[in-house]
XYZ file of N, CA and C in Angstrom:
597
model
N -1.178 -36.942 5.988
C -1.942 -35.700 6.025
C -3.074 -35.846 7.027
N -3.319 -34.801 7.812
C -4.426 -34.833 8.760
C -5.739 -34.841 7.982
N -6.765 -35.515 8.503
C -8.015 -35.606 7.757
C -8.801 -34.296 7.700
N -8.480 -33.343 8.578
C -9.235 -32.081 8.591
C -8.273 -30.924 8.812
N -8.452 -29.853 8.055
C -7.564 -28.695 8.185
C -8.287 -27.441 7.723
N -7.902 -26.317 8.303
C -8.357 -25.026 7.817
C -7.495 -24.676 6.606
N -8.121 -24.165 5.557
C -7.398 -23.923 4.310
C -7.926 -22.683 3.618
N -7.085 -22.108 2.769
C -7.490 -21.006 1.902
C -7.673 -21.585 0.506
N -8.841 -21.396 -0.064
C -9.102 -21.862 -1.421
C -8.395 -20.920 -2.392
N -7.429 -21.455 -3.130
C -6.659 -20.635 -4.065
C -7.241 -20.654 -5.468
N -7.699 -21.809 -5.899
C -8.198 -21.948 -7.268
C -9.027 -23.210 -7.370
N -9.861 -23.263 -8.397
C -10.576 -24.497 -8.697
C -10.813 -24.556 -10.202
N -10.918 -25.764 -10.694
C -11.217 -25.952 -12.113
C -12.221 -27.090 -12.240
N -13.041 -27.067 -13.282
C -14.062 -28.105 -13.444
C -13.450 -29.488 -13.607
N -14.159 -30.464 -13.090
C -13.766 -31.870 -13.251
C -15.043 -32.688 -13.361
N -15.271 -33.275 -14.511
C -16.503 -34.021 -14.721
C -17.690 -33.086 -14.865
N -18.880 -33.635 -14.678
C -20.094 -32.841 -14.898
C -20.348 -31.821 -13.801
N -20.125 -32.206 -12.554
C -20.455 -31.288 -11.450
C -19.317 -31.091 -10.462
N -18.238 -31.842 -10.598
C -17.157 -31.765 -9.636
C -16.146 -30.682 -9.960
N -15.177 -30.539 -9.069
C -14.117 -29.555 -9.252
C -12.848 -30.061 -8.588
N -11.723 -29.648 -9.145
C -10.435 -29.873 -8.498
C -10.052 -28.557 -7.823
N -9.900 -28.595 -6.514
C -9.564 -27.389 -5.753
C -8.098 -27.432 -5.356
N -7.474 -26.264 -5.379
C -6.118 -26.116 -4.839
C -6.258 -25.325 -3.546
N -5.885 -25.972 -2.438
C -6.108 -25.432 -1.104
C -4.773 -25.244 -0.409
N -4.589 -24.086 0.221
C -3.368 -23.819 0.976
C -3.645 -24.033 2.454
N -2.953 -25.024 3.039
C -3.073 -25.312 4.464
C -1.779 -24.911 5.165
N -1.861 -24.669 6.445
C -0.672 -24.259 7.194
C 0.321 -25.404 7.347
N -0.173 -26.613 7.593
C 0.707 -27.741 7.916
C 1.140 -28.582 6.724
N 0.409 -28.509 5.623
C 0.705 -29.379 4.482
C 0.889 -28.607 3.185
N 0.924 -27.294 3.255
C 1.084 -26.502 2.045
C -0.110 -26.649 1.125
N 0.153 -26.647 -0.176
C -0.937 -26.764 -1.150
C -1.345 -28.221 -1.280
N -2.646 -28.438 -1.198
C -3.221 -29.764 -1.410
C -4.239 -29.636 -2.538
N -4.079 -30.442 -3.572
C -5.076 -30.519 -4.642
C -6.031 -31.648 -4.272
N -7.334 -31.387 -4.400
C -8.326 -32.382 -4.004
C -9.574 -32.251 -4.869
N -10.250 -33.386 -5.035
C -11.503 -33.409 -5.782
C -12.649 -33.048 -4.845
N -13.484 -32.105 -5.281
C -14.654 -31.690 -4.504
C -15.896 -32.115 -5.279
N -16.591 -33.135 -4.767
C -17.818 -33.594 -5.410
C -18.862 -32.491 -5.330
N -19.512 -32.204 -6.437
C -20.525 -31.148 -6.461
C -19.938 -29.757 -6.362
N -18.636 -29.623 -6.585
C -17.966 -28.331 -6.439
C -18.452 -27.255 -7.396
N -19.108 -27.651 -8.488
C -19.662 -26.666 -9.428
C -21.165 -26.513 -9.274
N -21.735 -27.173 -8.279
C -23.172 -27.105 -8.062
C -23.598 -25.817 -7.375
N -24.885 -25.597 -7.375
C -25.456 -24.367 -6.808
C -25.140 -24.217 -5.324
N -25.176 -25.319 -4.574
C -24.935 -25.237 -3.133
C -23.496 -24.858 -2.809
N -22.561 -25.208 -3.676
C -21.149 -24.949 -3.405
C -20.632 -23.678 -4.073
N -21.454 -23.031 -4.865
C -20.989 -21.861 -5.634
C -20.361 -20.795 -4.743
N -20.985 -20.489 -3.615
C -20.460 -19.436 -2.739
C -19.221 -19.889 -1.967
N -19.020 -21.200 -1.860
C -17.854 -21.726 -1.144
C -16.623 -21.742 -2.042
N -16.819 -22.057 -3.316
C -15.707 -22.292 -4.249
C -15.193 -20.990 -4.876
N -14.999 -19.996 -4.059
C -14.518 -18.683 -4.504
C -13.085 -18.497 -4.014
N -12.146 -18.170 -4.904
C -10.765 -17.943 -4.455
C -10.701 -16.913 -3.333
N -9.900 -17.222 -2.333
C -9.755 -16.334 -1.185
C -10.568 -16.757 0.014
N -11.589 -17.581 -0.186
C -12.390 -18.044 0.946
C -11.552 -18.936 1.858
N -11.786 -18.804 3.168
C -11.182 -19.733 4.123
C -12.207 -20.824 4.407
N -11.772 -22.063 4.297
C -12.682 -23.195 4.431
C -12.121 -24.205 5.424
N -13.023 -24.997 5.992
C -12.628 -26.187 6.738
C -12.693 -27.328 5.738
N -11.570 -27.981 5.522
C -11.493 -29.057 4.533
C -11.341 -30.386 5.246
N -12.193 -31.329 4.895
C -12.088 -32.694 5.410
C -11.646 -33.580 4.252
N -10.466 -34.174 4.380
C -9.862 -34.955 3.295
C -10.073 -36.444 3.510
N -10.345 -37.133 2.418
C -10.480 -38.584 2.414
C -9.630 -39.129 1.280
N -8.757 -40.085 1.605
C -7.891 -40.659 0.576
C -8.719 -41.442 -0.428
N -8.303 -41.363 -1.705
C -8.958 -42.131 -2.765
C -8.057 -43.302 -3.131
N -8.601 -44.494 -3.180
C -7.765 -45.645 -3.513
C -7.234 -45.559 -4.945
N -5.964 -45.909 -5.101
C -5.363 -45.970 -6.429
C -4.947 -44.637 -7.007
N -5.051 -43.574 -6.257
C -4.651 -42.258 -6.764
C -4.150 -41.414 -5.606
N -3.378 -40.398 -5.913
C -2.876 -39.517 -4.859
C -3.811 -38.350 -4.590
N -4.786 -38.129 -5.448
C -5.690 -36.990 -5.298
C -6.818 -37.346 -4.332
N -6.869 -36.707 -3.163
C -7.918 -37.050 -2.202
C -9.248 -36.373 -2.550
N -10.303 -36.880 -1.945
C -11.585 -36.186 -1.933
C -11.500 -35.113 -0.851
N -12.218 -34.013 -1.034
C -12.321 -33.003 0.022
C -13.769 -32.572 0.168
N -14.203 -32.489 1.393
C -15.506 -31.896 1.701
C -15.212 -30.555 2.348
N -15.782 -29.484 1.781
C -15.454 -28.133 2.235
C -16.635 -27.480 2.929
N -16.330 -26.795 4.031
C -17.317 -25.970 4.729
C -16.736 -24.571 4.858
N -17.551 -23.586 4.621
C -17.103 -22.198 4.650
C -16.788 -21.764 6.081
N -15.593 -21.198 6.268
C -15.224 -20.599 7.561
C -15.308 -19.083 7.494
N -14.766 -18.504 6.431
C -14.832 -17.055 6.242
C -14.964 -16.769 4.754
N -16.037 -16.085 4.398
C -16.291 -15.783 2.994
C -15.673 -14.445 2.608
N -15.046 -14.433 1.459
C -14.573 -13.185 0.859
C -15.252 -12.980 -0.492
N -16.299 -13.768 -0.749
C -16.981 -13.764 -2.041
C -17.655 -12.435 -2.350
N -18.133 -11.722 -1.324
C -18.845 -10.469 -1.573
C -17.959 -9.446 -2.275
N -16.650 -9.531 -2.082
C -15.739 -8.558 -2.690
C -15.494 -8.829 -4.169
N -15.980 -9.933 -4.692
C -15.765 -10.227 -6.106
C -16.536 -9.274 -7.019
N -17.437 -8.482 -6.441
C -18.124 -7.461 -7.237
C -17.415 -6.108 -7.156
N -16.382 -6.003 -6.329
C -15.596 -4.778 -6.193
C -14.320 -4.930 -7.018
N -14.166 -4.162 -8.097
C -13.068 -4.416 -9.036
C -11.674 -4.430 -8.410
N -11.352 -3.486 -7.545
C -10.007 -3.419 -6.987
C -9.742 -4.571 -6.017
N -10.657 -4.785 -5.092
C -10.476 -5.867 -4.126
C -10.475 -7.222 -4.823
N -11.370 -7.398 -5.796
C -11.411 -8.662 -6.542
C -10.094 -8.896 -7.264
N -9.535 -7.846 -7.871
C -8.259 -7.989 -8.573
C -7.146 -8.383 -7.606
N -7.143 -7.804 -6.406
C -6.116 -8.137 -5.413
C -6.237 -9.591 -4.960
N -7.457 -10.020 -4.663
C -7.672 -11.397 -4.214
C -7.310 -12.380 -5.316
N -7.753 -12.085 -6.536
C -7.442 -12.981 -7.654
C -5.935 -13.075 -7.878
N -5.233 -11.944 -7.753
C -3.790 -11.957 -7.970
C -3.064 -12.804 -6.932
N -3.297 -12.541 -5.654
C -2.510 -13.246 -4.636
C -2.844 -14.736 -4.609
N -4.093 -15.080 -4.873
C -4.454 -16.501 -4.906
C -3.852 -17.191 -6.124
N -3.927 -16.533 -7.289
C -3.342 -17.119 -8.499
C -1.833 -17.263 -8.359
N -1.190 -16.275 -7.758
C 0.259 -16.329 -7.558
C 0.642 -17.513 -6.675
N -0.016 -17.626 -5.528
C 0.296 -18.726 -4.612
C 0.023 -20.080 -5.267
N -1.095 -20.186 -5.981
C -1.438 -21.454 -6.633
C -0.421 -21.831 -7.695
N 0.138 -20.835 -8.379
C 1.059 -21.103 -9.486
C 2.468 -21.441 -9.026
N 2.914 -20.866 -7.916
C 4.346 -20.991 -7.592
C 4.667 -21.899 -6.410
N 3.715 -22.153 -5.532
C 4.030 -22.980 -4.371
C 3.952 -24.461 -4.729
N 4.949 -25.245 -4.331
C 4.907 -26.689 -4.602
C 3.878 -27.366 -3.713
N 3.311 -28.462 -4.221
C 2.321 -29.196 -3.446
C 2.968 -29.935 -2.275
N 2.203 -30.027 -1.201
C 2.550 -30.813 -0.019
C 3.836 -30.365 0.659
N 4.190 -29.098 0.499
C 5.347 -28.551 1.214
C 4.842 -27.407 2.081
N 4.934 -27.522 3.398
C 4.333 -26.504 4.267
C 5.093 -25.180 4.264
N 4.332 -24.118 4.239
C 4.847 -22.752 4.393
C 3.924 -22.035 5.373
N 4.029 -22.354 6.684
C 3.083 -21.774 7.639
C 3.117 -20.251 7.687
N 4.286 -19.644 7.514
C 4.361 -18.180 7.539
C 3.619 -17.584 6.337
N 3.734 -18.214 5.182
C 3.018 -17.721 3.999
C 1.515 -17.901 4.160
N 1.108 -19.024 4.735
C -0.319 -19.246 4.975
C -0.870 -18.147 5.881
N -0.165 -17.862 6.971
C -0.615 -16.823 7.906
C -0.606 -15.449 7.244
N 0.435 -15.158 6.453
C 0.521 -13.850 5.792
C -0.586 -13.679 4.758
N -0.880 -14.733 4.004
C -1.939 -14.640 3.003
C -3.296 -14.472 3.657
N -3.544 -15.219 4.723
C -4.825 -15.086 5.425
C -4.975 -13.678 6.005
N -3.882 -13.138 6.570
C -3.931 -11.779 7.102
C -4.155 -10.739 6.017
N -3.498 -10.923 4.868
C -3.675 -9.986 3.755
C -5.105 -10.030 3.238
N -5.656 -11.227 3.065
C -7.034 -11.344 2.586
C -8.014 -10.705 3.564
N -7.769 -10.878 4.861
C -8.628 -10.241 5.860
C -8.517 -8.722 5.776
N -7.304 -8.213 5.582
C -7.117 -6.756 5.454
C -7.835 -6.221 4.231
N -7.796 -6.958 3.123
C -8.501 -6.517 1.911
C -9.992 -6.423 2.185
N -10.517 -7.347 3.005
C -11.950 -7.345 3.327
C -12.317 -6.164 4.217
N -11.518 -5.881 5.248
C -11.945 -4.916 6.262
C -11.445 -3.491 6.035
N -10.375 -3.315 5.281
C -9.834 -1.958 5.098
C -10.779 -1.121 4.238
N -10.944 0.157 4.582
C -11.842 1.008 3.798
C -11.300 1.342 2.410
N -9.988 1.218 2.213
C -9.405 1.471 0.890
C -8.119 0.668 0.761
N -7.548 0.681 -0.445
C -6.307 -0.064 -0.700
C -5.155 0.464 0.139
N -5.232 1.703 0.589
C -4.164 2.240 1.442
C -4.030 1.434 2.734
N -5.086 0.736 3.121
C -5.060 -0.066 4.333
C -4.452 -1.444 4.151
N -4.307 -1.886 2.895
C -3.741 -3.225 2.696
C -2.565 -3.298 1.716
N -2.211 -2.197 1.086
C -1.115 -2.267 0.111
C 0.205 -2.646 0.782
N 0.438 -2.197 2.014
C 1.643 -2.596 2.741
C 1.669 -4.098 2.993
N 0.499 -4.688 3.256
C 0.406 -6.135 3.434
C 0.694 -6.885 2.150
N 0.283 -6.310 1.024
C 0.575 -6.927 -0.276
C 2.079 -6.935 -0.538
N 2.734 -5.807 -0.265
C 4.194 -5.726 -0.417
C 4.874 -6.755 0.488
N 4.415 -6.845 1.733
C 5.019 -7.788 2.681
C 4.811 -9.233 2.243
N 3.609 -9.564 1.740
C 3.335 -10.925 1.295
C 4.211 -11.303 0.104
N 4.303 -10.423 -0.880
C 5.121 -10.733 -2.048
C 6.600 -10.867 -1.678
N 7.061 -10.013 -0.778
C 8.457 -10.095 -0.320
C 8.707 -11.408 0.410
N 7.778 -11.792 1.281
C 7.912 -13.047 2.016
C 7.882 -14.243 1.060
N 7.020 -14.188 0.072
C 6.935 -15.284 -0.899
C 8.266 -15.466 -1.633
N 8.834 -14.379 -2.109
C 10.140 -14.461 -2.771
C 11.194 -15.020 -1.820
N 11.184 -14.562 -0.590
C 12.171 -15.018 0.391
C 12.000 -16.497 0.711
N 10.767 -16.938 0.944
C 10.504 -18.334 1.294
C 10.894 -19.289 0.168
N 10.797 -18.815 -1.075
C 11.154 -19.662 -2.212
C 12.608 -19.498 -2.629
N 13.370 -18.717 -1.844
C 14.803 -18.627 -2.058
C 15.260 -17.531 -2.998
N 14.404 -16.538 -3.270
C 14.764 -15.477 -4.215
C 14.808 -14.099 -3.593
N 14.754 -14.012 -2.292
C 14.735 -12.691 -1.669
C 15.610 -12.666 -0.449
N 15.836 -11.481 0.026
C 16.640 -11.320 1.220
C 15.893 -10.492 2.230
N 16.471 -9.374 2.566
C 15.885 -8.485 3.558
C 14.665 -7.801 2.953
N 13.550 -7.750 3.687
C 12.378 -7.061 3.164
C 12.691 -5.605 2.852
N 12.017 -5.034 1.851
C 12.260 -3.627 1.526
C 11.823 -2.739 2.681
N 12.376 -1.542 2.771
C 11.965 -0.639 3.854
C 10.492 -0.278 3.724
N 9.861 -0.076 4.860
C 8.452 0.306 4.846
C 8.285 1.627 4.120
N 7.292 1.660 3.264
C 7.024 2.879 2.489
C 5.721 3.487 2.992
N 5.805 4.682 3.509
C 4.632 5.296 4.111
C 3.716 5.940 3.076
N 4.290 6.520 2.027
C 3.441 7.243 1.087
C 3.110 6.367 -0.128
N 2.024 6.742 -0.787
C 1.493 5.959 -1.893
C 2.492 5.791 -3.038
N 3.145 6.841 -3.530
C 4.105 6.650 -4.631
C 5.231 5.683 -4.281
N 5.714 5.724 -3.044
C 6.787 4.812 -2.650
C 6.287 3.374 -2.613
N 5.065 3.172 -2.139
C 4.506 1.821 -2.117
C 4.303 1.291 -3.534
N 3.844 2.145 -4.433
C 3.666 1.729 -5.830
C 5.016 1.397 -6.462
N 6.056 2.138 -6.102
C 7.393 1.851 -6.623
C 7.889 0.497 -6.120
N 7.617 0.191 -4.838
C 7.986 -1.121 -4.301
C 7.251 -2.236 -5.041
N 5.967 -2.030 -5.325
C 5.213 -3.041 -6.057
C 5.790 -3.255 -7.453
N 6.227 -2.171 -8.100
C 6.829 -2.296 -9.428
C 8.122 -3.109 -9.368
N 8.931 -2.863 -8.347
C 10.172 -3.622 -8.177
C 9.868 -5.097 -7.946
N 8.903 -5.365 -7.073
C 8.531 -6.749 -6.784
C 7.944 -7.436 -8.012
N 7.202 -6.693 -8.815
C 6.620 -7.275 -10.032
C 7.714 -7.808 -10.950
N 8.781 -7.035 -11.103
C 9.889 -7.486 -11.932
C 10.541 -8.738 -11.381
N 10.723 -8.799 -10.061
C 11.343 -9.971 -9.438
C 10.450 -11.200 -9.559
N 9.149 -11.006 -9.350
C 8.210 -12.132 -9.440
C 8.157 -12.658 -10.868
N 8.085 -11.751 -11.845
C 8.036 -12.182 -13.244
C 9.312 -12.918 -13.639
N 10.454 -12.452 -13.155
C 11.731 -13.046 -13.529
C 11.995 -14.382 -12.826
N 11.757 -14.420 -11.514
C 12.132 -15.588 -10.737
C 11.025 -16.639 -10.610
N 9.784 -16.198 -10.465
C 8.720 -17.139 -10.122
C 7.788 -17.494 -11.272
N 7.562 -16.548 -12.174
C 6.531 -16.773 -13.192
C 7.083 -16.773 -14.609
N 8.305 -17.202 -14.770
C 8.867 -17.304 -16.114
C 8.295 -18.539 -16.809
N 8.433 -18.587 -18.108
C 8.006 -19.753 -18.879
C 6.503 -19.869 -18.972
N 5.996 -21.088 -18.775
C 4.568 -21.340 -18.994
C 3.666 -20.772 -17.908
N 4.229 -20.220 -16.850
C 3.418 -19.602 -15.793
C 3.263 -18.096 -15.991
N 3.830 -17.572 -17.053
C 3.857 -16.131 -17.276
C 2.459 -15.512 -17.393
N 1.470 -16.274 -17.849
C 0.120 -15.727 -18.018
C -0.498 -15.288 -16.697
N 0.002 -15.788 -15.567
C -0.505 -15.368 -14.252
C -0.237 -13.874 -14.034
N 0.800 -13.331 -14.695
C 1.121 -11.911 -14.530
C 0.003 -11.002 -15.042
N -0.885 -11.506 -15.879
C -2.025 -10.701 -16.320
C -2.873 -10.250 -15.144
N -3.030 -11.125 -14.136
C -3.779 -10.752 -12.931
C -3.057 -9.647 -12.181
N -1.731 -9.681 -12.165
C -0.957 -8.634 -11.498
C -1.126 -7.308 -12.232
N -1.077 -7.329 -13.553
C -1.227 -6.081 -14.323
C -2.596 -5.442 -14.099
N -3.661 -6.274 -14.045
C -4.995 -5.717 -13.773
C -5.019 -5.023 -12.414
N -4.384 -5.649 -11.423
C -4.354 -5.057 -10.086
C -3.582 -3.742 -10.095
N -2.383 -3.721 -10.669
C -1.576 -2.500 -10.620
C -2.213 -1.374 -11.429
N -2.904 -1.700 -12.506
C -3.616 -0.658 -13.256
C -4.712 -0.035 -12.398
N -5.426 -0.844 -11.651
C -6.486 -0.323 -10.792
C -5.925 0.463 -9.610
N -4.804 -0.010 -9.071
C -4.164 0.742 -7.995
C -3.644 2.099 -8.493
N -3.126 2.133 -9.720
C -2.584 3.382 -10.264
C -3.654 4.443 -10.417
N -4.897 4.037 -10.633
C -5.996 4.999 -10.774
C -6.291 5.736 -9.469
N -5.814 5.170 -8.343
C -6.060 5.817 -7.054
C -5.127 6.990 -6.799
N -4.048 7.094 -7.573
C -3.038 8.125 -7.319
C -3.614 9.514 -7.487
């Protein structure tokens, strides 16, 4: 693994008194789980937000496969965590990627698609500007993991896009999030409920 890489922070969980285990999606190495010293501290609070793009510097730890990571913020998406719809979208796509992608297996197209979708969620004035990207990301994810074929036709109007999301939700729940990963679908339901209110 290269010692430094640009990554999307997908998730983190507490480890010890002040540390955190981060799940980071890199273009060349896929998901990398790493220990972040001080990851729950005040200085790192704004960095350790799902959806943020970070520069990660990895250091191998002797006797274990879990490396240390030092993270620096490249692009923050933390401000959107106070916006219910955008926060739900970011939480969903990050939780989905963290739950279904295998560690240390590169998916450069998925990394690029997720980064583009997160950027669209940040800059678009409404969900109409990024819902097509969400459909494309979910379709690509299913395809990359061997459960999809030809992407669905582009849907120009809102009801058609919502129908595509409903179809994809069924496929994701059936193929990717069955069994003990099913609780991740709660994030998807929160997102679709908020999107439905826009109709």
